[in-house]
PDB file of C-alpha atoms in Angstrom:
ATOM      1  CA  GLU A   1      14.544  25.027  24.111  1.00  0.00           C
ATOM      2  CA  ALA A   2      17.649  22.991  23.266  1.00  0.00           C
ATOM      3  CA  ALA A   3      20.833  23.464  25.313  1.00  0.00           C
ATOM      4  CA  GLY A   4      22.777  26.446  24.041  1.00  0.00           C
ATOM      5  CA  GLN A   5      20.193  27.303  21.404  1.00  0.00           C
ATOM      6  CA  PRO A   6      17.546  30.017  21.579  1.00  0.00           C
ATOM      7  CA  ALA A   7      14.002  28.767  21.249  1.00  0.00           C
ATOM      8  CA  PRO A   8      12.395  29.619  17.893  1.00  0.00           C
ATOM      9  CA  ASP A   9       9.043  31.343  17.769  1.00  0.00           C
ATOM     10  CA  LEU A  10       6.144  28.902  17.838  1.00  0.00           C
ATOM     11  CA  VAL A  11       2.540  29.570  16.873  1.00  0.00           C
ATOM     12  CA  GLY A  12      -0.262  27.034  16.652  1.00  0.00           C
ATOM     13  CA  ILE A  13      -3.501  25.572  17.920  1.00  0.00           C
ATOM     14  CA  LEU A  14      -3.946  22.849  20.532  1.00  0.00           C
ATOM     15  CA  GLY A  15      -7.274  21.107  20.963  1.00  0.00           C
ATOM     16  CA  ALA A  16      -7.665  18.448  23.651  1.00  0.00           C
ATOM     17  CA  GLY A  17     -10.305  16.836  25.805  1.00  0.00           C
ATOM     18  CA  GLU A  18     -13.355  14.600  25.703  1.00  0.00           C
ATOM     19  CA  LEU A  19     -15.406  14.116  22.549  1.00  0.00           C
ATOM     20  CA  TYR A  20     -19.006  12.894  22.748  1.00  0.00           C
ATOM     21  CA  ARG A  21     -21.501  11.996  20.034  1.00  0.00           C
ATOM     22  CA  GLY A  22     -24.939  10.523  20.611  1.00  0.00           C
ATOM     23  CA  PHE A  23     -27.968   9.579  18.552  1.00  0.00           C
ATOM     24  CA  ALA A  24     -31.534   8.631  19.506  1.00  0.00           C
ATOM     25  CA  SER A  25     -34.628   8.225  17.350  1.00  0.00           C
ATOM     26  CA  SER A  26     -38.322   7.545  17.887  1.00  0.00           C
ATOM     27  CA  ALA A  27     -37.740   4.139  16.263  1.00  0.00           C
ATOM     28  CA  GLY A  28     -35.721   3.111  19.297  1.00  0.00           C
ATOM     29  CA  VAL A  29     -32.276   3.449  17.735  1.00  0.00           C
ATOM     30  CA  ARG A  30     -29.631   4.434  20.274  1.00  0.00           C
ATOM     31  CA  HIS A  31     -25.950   5.134  19.621  1.00  0.00           C
ATOM     32  CA  TRP A  32     -23.210   6.614  21.799  1.00  0.00           C
ATOM     33  CA  PHE A  33     -19.572   7.461  21.054  1.00  0.00           C
ATOM     34  CA  GLN A  34     -16.971   8.811  23.465  1.00  0.00           C
ATOM     35  CA  ASP A  35     -13.283   9.431  22.972  1.00  0.00           C
ATOM     36  CA  THR A  36     -10.390  11.357  24.500  1.00  0.00           C
ATOM     37  CA  GLY A  37      -7.624  12.835  22.419  1.00  0.00           C
ATOM     38  CA  PHE A  38      -5.653  15.844  21.314  1.00  0.00           C
ATOM     39  CA  SER A  39      -4.529  17.591  18.155  1.00  0.00           C
ATOM     40  CA  LEU A  40      -1.599  19.993  17.938  1.00  0.00           C
ATOM     41  CA  ASP A  41      -1.088  21.993  14.753  1.00  0.00           C
ATOM     42  CA  PHE A  42       1.852  24.410  14.860  1.00  0.00           C
ATOM     43  CA  CYS A  43       4.623  26.217  13.039  1.00  0.00           C
ATOM     44  CA  LEU A  44       8.197  26.960  14.106  1.00  0.00           C
ATOM     45  CA  VAL A  45       9.067  30.330  12.613  1.00  0.00           C
ATOM     46  CA  ALA A  46      12.547  31.269  11.424  1.00  0.00           C
ATOM     47  CA  GLU A  47      11.921  34.723   9.989  1.00  0.00           C
ATOM     48  CA  ALA A  48       9.406  36.573   7.832  1.00  0.00           C
ATOM     49  CA  ASP A  49       7.686  33.940   5.672  1.00  0.00           C
ATOM     50  CA  ARG A  50      10.008  31.050   6.534  1.00  0.00           C
ATOM     51  CA  ALA A  51       8.431  28.508   8.839  1.00  0.00           C
ATOM     52  CA  VAL A  52       8.155  24.751   9.374  1.00  0.00           C
ATOM     53  CA  LYS A  53       4.678  23.317   9.883  1.00  0.00           C
ATOM     54  CA  ARG A  54       3.912  20.189  11.889  1.00  0.00           C
ATOM     55  CA  SER A  55       0.779  18.356  13.041  1.00  0.00           C
ATOM     56  CA  TRP A  56       0.565  15.834  15.873  1.00  0.00           C
ATOM     57  CA  SER A  57      -2.431  14.033  17.279  1.00  0.00           C
ATOM     58  CA  GLY A  58      -3.248  11.003  19.376  1.00  0.00           C
ATOM     59  CA  ASP A  59      -4.959   9.744  22.503  1.00  0.00           C
ATOM     60  CA  THR A  60      -1.943   9.737  24.865  1.00  0.00           C
ATOM     61  CA  TRP A  61       0.221  12.788  25.479  1.00  0.00           C
ATOM     62  CA  ASP A  62       3.853  11.661  25.176  1.00  0.00           C
ATOM     63  CA  ARG A  63       6.458  14.275  26.067  1.00  0.00           C
ATOM     64  CA  ALA A  64       9.267  12.190  24.565  1.00  0.00           C
ATOM     65  CA  ALA A  65       7.377  11.947  21.264  1.00  0.00           C
ATOM     66  CA  LEU A  66       6.766  15.697  21.334  1.00  0.00           C
ATOM     67  CA  ALA A  67      10.479  16.316  21.960  1.00  0.00           C
ATOM     68  CA  ARG A  68      11.375  14.168  18.951  1.00  0.00           C
ATOM     69  CA  LEU A  69       8.858  16.078  16.839  1.00  0.00           C
ATOM     70  CA  MET A  70      10.365  19.409  17.892  1.00  0.00           C
ATOM     71  CA  THR A  71      13.904  18.179  17.217  1.00  0.00           C
ATOM     72  CA  ASP A  72      12.857  17.097  13.720  1.00  0.00           C
ATOM     73  CA  ALA A  73      11.131  20.429  13.092  1.00  0.00           C
ATOM     74  CA  ARG A  74      14.207  22.324  14.281  1.00  0.00           C
ATOM     75  CA  ALA A  75      16.382  20.401  11.813  1.00  0.00           C
ATOM     76  CA  ASP A  76      14.089  21.412   8.953  1.00  0.00           C
ATOM     77  CA  LEU A  77      14.047  24.973  10.256  1.00  0.00           C
ATOM     78  CA  ALA A  78      17.837  25.096   9.879  1.00  0.00           C
ATOM     79  CA  LEU A  79      17.448  24.162   6.217  1.00  0.00           C
ATOM     80  CA  LEU A  80      15.379  27.295   5.675  1.00  0.00           C
ATOM     81  CA  GLN A  81      18.417  29.393   6.591  1.00  0.00           C
ATOM     82  CA  LEU A  82      20.250  28.155   3.482  1.00  0.00           C
ATOM     83  CA  PRO A  83      20.294  30.252   0.288  1.00  0.00           C
ATOM     84  CA  VAL A  84      17.225  29.859  -1.903  1.00  0.00           C
ATOM     85  CA  CYS A  85      17.675  27.401  -4.768  1.00  0.00           C
ATOM     86  CA  ARG A  86      15.700  27.947  -7.959  1.00  0.00           C
ATOM     87  CA  VAL A  87      13.978  24.825  -9.311  1.00  0.00           C
ATOM     88  CA  ASP A  88      13.269  25.022 -13.033  1.00  0.00           C
ATOM     89  CA  PRO A  89      10.208  23.308 -14.522  1.00  0.00           C
ATOM     90  CA  GLY A  90      10.887  19.683 -15.356  1.00  0.00           C
ATOM     91  CA  GLN A  91      10.590  16.129 -14.100  1.00  0.00           C
ATOM     92  CA  TYR A  92      12.043  15.318 -10.691  1.00  0.00           C
ATOM     93  CA  ARG A  93      11.893  12.540  -8.176  1.00  0.00           C
ATOM     94  CA  ALA A  94       9.786  13.761  -5.262  1.00  0.00           C
ATOM     95  CA  TRP A  95       9.068  12.794  -1.679  1.00  0.00           C
ATOM     96  CA  LEU A  96       5.778  13.823  -0.083  1.00  0.00           C
ATOM     97  CA  SER A  97       5.751  13.816   3.704  1.00  0.00           C
ATOM     98  CA  PRO A  98       2.796  12.204   5.517  1.00  0.00           C
ATOM     99  CA  SER A  99       1.312  15.692   5.985  1.00  0.00           C
ATOM    100  CA  ALA A 100       1.562  16.377   2.257  1.00  0.00           C
ATOM    101  CA  VAL A 101      -0.028  13.016   1.409  1.00  0.00           C
ATOM    102  CA  ALA A 102      -2.829  13.771   3.887  1.00  0.00           C
ATOM    103  CA  SER A 103      -3.502  17.048   2.066  1.00  0.00           C
ATOM    104  CA  VAL A 104      -3.777  15.227  -1.265  1.00  0.00           C
ATOM    105  CA  LEU A 105      -6.135  12.629   0.208  1.00  0.00           C
ATOM    106  CA  ALA A 106      -8.251  15.347   1.815  1.00  0.00           C
ATOM    107  CA  LEU A 107      -8.704  16.934  -1.610  1.00  0.00           C
ATOM    108  CA  ALA A 108      -9.591  13.551  -3.118  1.00  0.00           C
ATOM    109  CA  GLY A 109     -12.174  13.134  -0.364  1.00  0.00           C
ATOM    110  CA  TRP A 110     -14.252  16.082  -1.612  1.00  0.00           C
ATOM    111  CA  SER A 111     -15.915  13.911  -4.254  1.00  0.00           C
ATOM    112  CA  GLY A 112     -13.523  11.123  -5.131  1.00  0.00           C
ATOM    113  CA  PHE A 113     -14.996   8.383  -2.943  1.00  0.00           C
ATOM    114  CA  SER A 114     -18.660   9.432  -3.223  1.00  0.00           C
ATOM    115  CA  ALA A 115     -20.982   6.842  -4.771  1.00  0.00           C
ATOM    116  CA  ARG A 116     -23.343   9.626  -5.874  1.00  0.00           C
ATOM    117  CA  ALA A 117     -20.539  11.553  -7.598  1.00  0.00           C
ATOM    118  CA  GLN A 118     -19.243   8.402  -9.244  1.00  0.00           C
ATOM    119  CA  ARG A 119     -22.692   7.564 -10.644  1.00  0.00           C
ATOM    120  CA  ALA A 120     -23.046  11.153 -11.914  1.00  0.00           C
ATOM    121  CA  GLN A 121     -19.557  10.994 -13.502  1.00  0.00           C
ATOM    122  CA  THR A 122     -18.426  13.987 -11.427  1.00  0.00           C
ATOM    123  CA  SER A 123     -15.969  12.246  -9.106  1.00  0.00           C
ATOM    124  CA  CYS A 124     -12.471  13.734  -9.134  1.00  0.00           C
ATOM    125  CA  LEU A 125     -11.262  10.107  -9.307  1.00  0.00           C
ATOM    126  CA  GLN A 126     -13.544   9.195 -12.205  1.00  0.00           C
ATOM    127  CA  GLY A 127     -10.649   7.940 -14.320  1.00  0.00           C
ATOM    128  CA  LEU A 128      -9.776   5.529 -11.532  1.00  0.00           C
ATOM    129  CA  VAL A 129     -13.420   4.520 -11.057  1.00  0.00           C
ATOM    130  CA  ASP A 130     -13.910   3.834 -14.783  1.00  0.00           C
ATOM    131  CA  GLY A 131     -10.673   1.871 -15.033  1.00  0.00           C
ATOM    132  CA  ARG A 132      -9.041   4.340 -17.428  1.00  0.00           C
ATOM    133  CA  GLN A 133      -6.335   5.168 -14.906  1.00  0.00           C
ATOM    134  CA  SER A 134      -4.655   3.424 -11.998  1.00  0.00           C
ATOM    135  CA  LEU A 135      -2.351   4.232  -9.118  1.00  0.00           C
ATOM    136  CA  SER A 136       0.699   2.332  -7.935  1.00  0.00           C
ATOM    137  CA  PRO A 137      -0.195  -1.257  -6.956  1.00  0.00           C
ATOM    138  CA  LYS A 138       1.218  -0.380  -3.526  1.00  0.00           C
ATOM    139  CA  VAL A 139      -1.669   2.027  -2.823  1.00  0.00           C
ATOM    140  CA  HIS A 140      -4.409   0.656  -0.547  1.00  0.00           C
ATOM    141  CA  LEU A 141      -7.065   2.871   1.059  1.00  0.00           C
ATOM    142  CA  TRP A 142      -9.907   2.133   3.468  1.00  0.00           C
ATOM    143  CA  GLU A 143     -12.502   4.061   5.407  1.00  0.00           C
ATOM    144  CA  SER A 144     -11.879   2.546   8.834  1.00  0.00           C
ATOM    145  CA  ALA A 145     -14.407   3.249  11.581  1.00  0.00           C
ATOM    146  CA  ALA A 146     -12.674   0.567  13.649  1.00  0.00           C
ATOM    147  CA  LEU A 147      -9.752   2.964  14.212  1.00  0.00           C
ATOM    148  CA  GLY A 148     -11.963   4.894  16.628  1.00  0.00           C
ATOM    149  CA  LEU A 149     -11.223   8.264  15.006  1.00  0.00           C
ATOM    150  CA  ALA A 150     -14.913   8.899  14.276  1.00  0.00           C
ATOM    151  CA  PRO A 151     -18.239   7.524  15.575  1.00  0.00           C
ATOM    152  CA  PRO A 152     -19.231   4.071  14.234  1.00  0.00           C
ATOM    153  CA  PHE A 153     -22.541   5.610  13.118  1.00  0.00           C
ATOM    154  CA  GLN A 154     -23.503   8.574  10.958  1.00  0.00           C
ATOM    155  CA  SER A 155     -25.669  11.624  11.697  1.00  0.00           C
ATOM    156  CA  GLN A 156     -28.906   9.859  10.668  1.00  0.00           C
ATOM    157  CA  GLY A 157     -28.231   6.872  12.909  1.00  0.00           C
ATOM    158  CA  PHE A 158     -27.056   4.363  10.306  1.00  0.00           C
ATOM    159  CA  ALA A 159     -24.244   2.105  11.521  1.00  0.00           C
ATOM    160  CA  ARG A 160     -20.906   2.138   9.747  1.00  0.00           C
ATOM    161  CA  PRO A 161     -18.936  -1.075   9.120  1.00  0.00           C
ATOM    162  CA  ASP A 162     -15.500  -1.432  10.669  1.00  0.00           C
ATOM    163  CA  ARG A 163     -13.789  -1.115   7.286  1.00  0.00           C
ATOM    164  CA  ILE A 164     -14.737  -0.152   3.730  1.00  0.00           C
ATOM    165  CA  ALA A 165     -12.186  -0.890   0.982  1.00  0.00           C
ATOM    166  CA  LEU A 166     -11.919   2.064  -1.422  1.00  0.00           C
ATOM    167  CA  ILE A 167      -8.695   1.436  -3.347  1.00  0.00           C
ATOM    168  CA  SER A 168      -6.866  -1.892  -3.483  1.00  0.00           C
ATOM    169  CA  GLY A 169      -3.644  -2.441  -5.376  1.00  0.00           C
ATOM    170  CA  GLY A 170      -4.010   0.983  -6.990  1.00  0.00           C
ATOM    171  CA  LYS A 171      -7.478   0.224  -8.374  1.00  0.00           C
ATOM    172  CA  HIS A 172     -10.959   1.419  -7.398  1.00  0.00           C
ATOM    173  CA  VAL A 173     -12.858  -1.225  -5.427  1.00  0.00           C
ATOM    174  CA  GLY A 174     -15.528   0.620  -3.432  1.00  0.00           C
ATOM    175  CA  ALA A 175     -17.296   3.862  -2.570  1.00  0.00           C
ATOM    176  CA  LEU A 176     -18.953   5.641   0.338  1.00  0.00           C
ATOM    177  CA  THR A 177     -22.703   5.206  -0.046  1.00  0.00           C
ATOM    178  CA  SER A 178     -25.155   7.263   2.003  1.00  0.00           C
ATOM    179  CA  PRO A 179     -28.718   6.050   2.692  1.00  0.00           C
ATOM    180  CA  ARG A 180     -30.061   8.554   0.154  1.00  0.00           C
ATOM    181  CA  SER A 181     -27.687   7.375  -2.584  1.00  0.00           C
ATOM    182  CA  SER A 182     -28.632   3.776  -1.864  1.00  0.00           C
ATOM    183  CA  LEU A 183     -32.277   4.619  -2.606  1.00  0.00           C
ATOM    184  CA  GLU A 184     -31.530   6.777  -5.642  1.00  0.00           C
ATOM    185  CA  HIS A 185     -29.185   4.308  -7.324  1.00  0.00           C
ATOM    186  CA  GLY A 186     -30.251   0.924  -5.976  1.00  0.00           C
ATOM    187  CA  LEU A 187     -27.077   0.453  -3.936  1.00  0.00           C
ATOM    188  CA  VAL A 188     -26.437  -0.924  -0.458  1.00  0.00           C
ATOM    189  CA  THR A 189     -25.631   1.810   2.037  1.00  0.00           C
ATOM    190  CA  ASN A 190     -22.489   1.515   4.130  1.00  0.00           C
ATOM    191  CA  GLY A 191     -23.375   4.253   6.584  1.00  0.00           C
ATOM    192  CA  ALA A 192     -21.706   7.174   4.831  1.00  0.00           C
ATOM    193  CA  GLU A 193     -22.668  10.716   5.766  1.00  0.00           C
ATOM    194  CA  PRO A 194     -24.868  12.641   3.271  1.00  0.00           C
ATOM    195  CA  GLU A 195     -21.786  14.353   1.756  1.00  0.00           C
ATOM    196  CA  GLU A 196     -20.124  10.928   1.294  1.00  0.00           C
ATOM    197  CA  SER A 197     -16.678  12.105   2.355  1.00  0.00           C
ATOM    198  CA  PRO A 198     -14.291   9.961   4.431  1.00  0.00           C
ATOM    199  CA  HIS A 199     -14.014  10.617   8.170  1.00  0.00           C
ATOM    200  CA  ALA A 200     -11.433   7.973   9.125  1.00  0.00           C
ATOM    201  CA  LEU A 201      -9.297   7.327   6.070  1.00  0.00           C
ATOM    202  CA  GLU A 202      -6.600   4.686   6.470  1.00  0.00           C
ATOM    203  CA  MET A 203      -3.704   4.166   4.072  1.00  0.00           C
ATOM    204  CA  ALA A 204      -1.485   1.084   4.017  1.00  0.00           C
ATOM    205  CA  PRO A 205       2.146   1.849   4.889  1.00  0.00           C
ATOM    206  CA  GLY A 206       4.871   1.801   2.286  1.00  0.00           C
ATOM    207  CA  GLU A 207       8.245   0.072   2.307  1.00  0.00           C
ATOM    208  CA  LEU A 208      10.555   3.059   2.818  1.00  0.00           C
ATOM    209  CA  ALA A 209      11.395   4.060   6.384  1.00  0.00           C
ATOM    210  CA  ALA A 210      10.971   7.776   7.034  1.00  0.00           C
ATOM    211  CA  GLN A 211      14.526   8.128   8.311  1.00  0.00           C
ATOM    212  CA  SER A 212      15.837   6.699   5.009  1.00  0.00           C
ATOM    213  CA  ALA A 213      13.746   8.974   2.783  1.00  0.00           C
ATOM    214  CA  ARG A 214      16.313  11.733   2.249  1.00  0.00           C
ATOM    215  CA  ALA A 215      19.038   9.292   1.266  1.00  0.00           C
ATOM    216  CA  ALA A 216      16.708   7.485  -1.143  1.00  0.00           C
ATOM    217  CA  LEU A 217      15.532  10.771  -2.661  1.00  0.00           C
ATOM    218  CA  GLY A 218      19.028  12.015  -3.458  1.00  0.00           C
ATOM    219  CA  THR A 219      18.800  15.230  -5.474  1.00  0.00           C
ATOM    220  CA  GLY A 220      15.007  15.148  -5.859  1.00  0.00           C
ATOM    221  CA  ILE A 221      12.439  17.479  -4.325  1.00  0.00           C
ATOM    222  CA  TRP A 222      11.304  17.115  -0.712  1.00  0.00           C
ATOM    223  CA  LEU A 223       7.764  18.395  -0.042  1.00  0.00           C
ATOM    224  CA  SER A 224       7.227  18.671   3.693  1.00  0.00           C
ATOM    225  CA  ASN A 225       3.839  20.336   3.392  1.00  0.00           C
ATOM    226  CA  LEU A 226       1.334  21.507   0.789  1.00  0.00           C
ATOM    227  CA  TRP A 227      -0.384  24.843   1.236  1.00  0.00           C
ATOM    228  CA  TYR A 228      -3.878  25.040  -0.259  1.00  0.00           C
ATOM    229  CA  LEU A 229      -4.901  22.501  -2.872  1.00  0.00           C
ATOM    230  CA  ASN A 230      -7.817  22.721  -5.274  1.00  0.00           C
ATOM    231  CA  HIS A 231      -8.980  21.080  -8.483  1.00  0.00           C
ATOM    232  CA  SER A 232      -8.049  22.570 -11.855  1.00  0.00           C
ATOM    233  CA  ASP A 233      -9.653  19.774 -13.904  1.00  0.00           C
ATOM    234  CA  PRO A 234     -11.691  17.445 -11.648  1.00  0.00           C
ATOM    235  CA  SER A 235     -12.845  15.182 -14.495  1.00  0.00           C
ATOM    236  CA  SER A 236      -9.228  14.286 -15.271  1.00  0.00           C
ATOM    237  CA  GLY A 237      -8.045  13.980 -11.691  1.00  0.00           C
TER     238      GLY A 237
END
């Protein structure tokens, strides 16, 4: 609660503690993964259906960082008290917050980076895979087990490399290949899970500082969060 200000309603989920994952097989393969961390997903509620959503995770609980997060969320909450502005259909400059970008990448992860889906021409990023489309040359994506966000091995015991390049300079350069897909299509497996979805996706940072985003955006549209995404036309994604 800030000095002189009533605390807004807060609702959310906090998960914290030790995470363990182990694997052992009759062939003598042994793997072990252990990590400590937390994840806080919450909303500050203004009234009725007006709320600001935030997510915060890490391996070290930092009260100062949490205070900054709450201060930022409070500032956005104040914006929700302003009169509603109608936005007509058209073309606008837009800013997607890190949370919004994460939602887009999560949707792309359903089939976009799967070697099996790409070979079957059912990837939602097929235009990118085939070279018919491209992203900004500033976009670089990796599956990075070295970050320690997920075990460096998959559920069948296959080891995962530290880093797998998926998109480089806005172009498709790699895929997640499970052991089964490697046998079916004559590919080299890189330790992907059977569903071939990313578990530790890493995106290269951009050039615009977050605190300068509003000034750079001007009169464009600020998207702080995206609520429920799905494909309307996966083959043209």
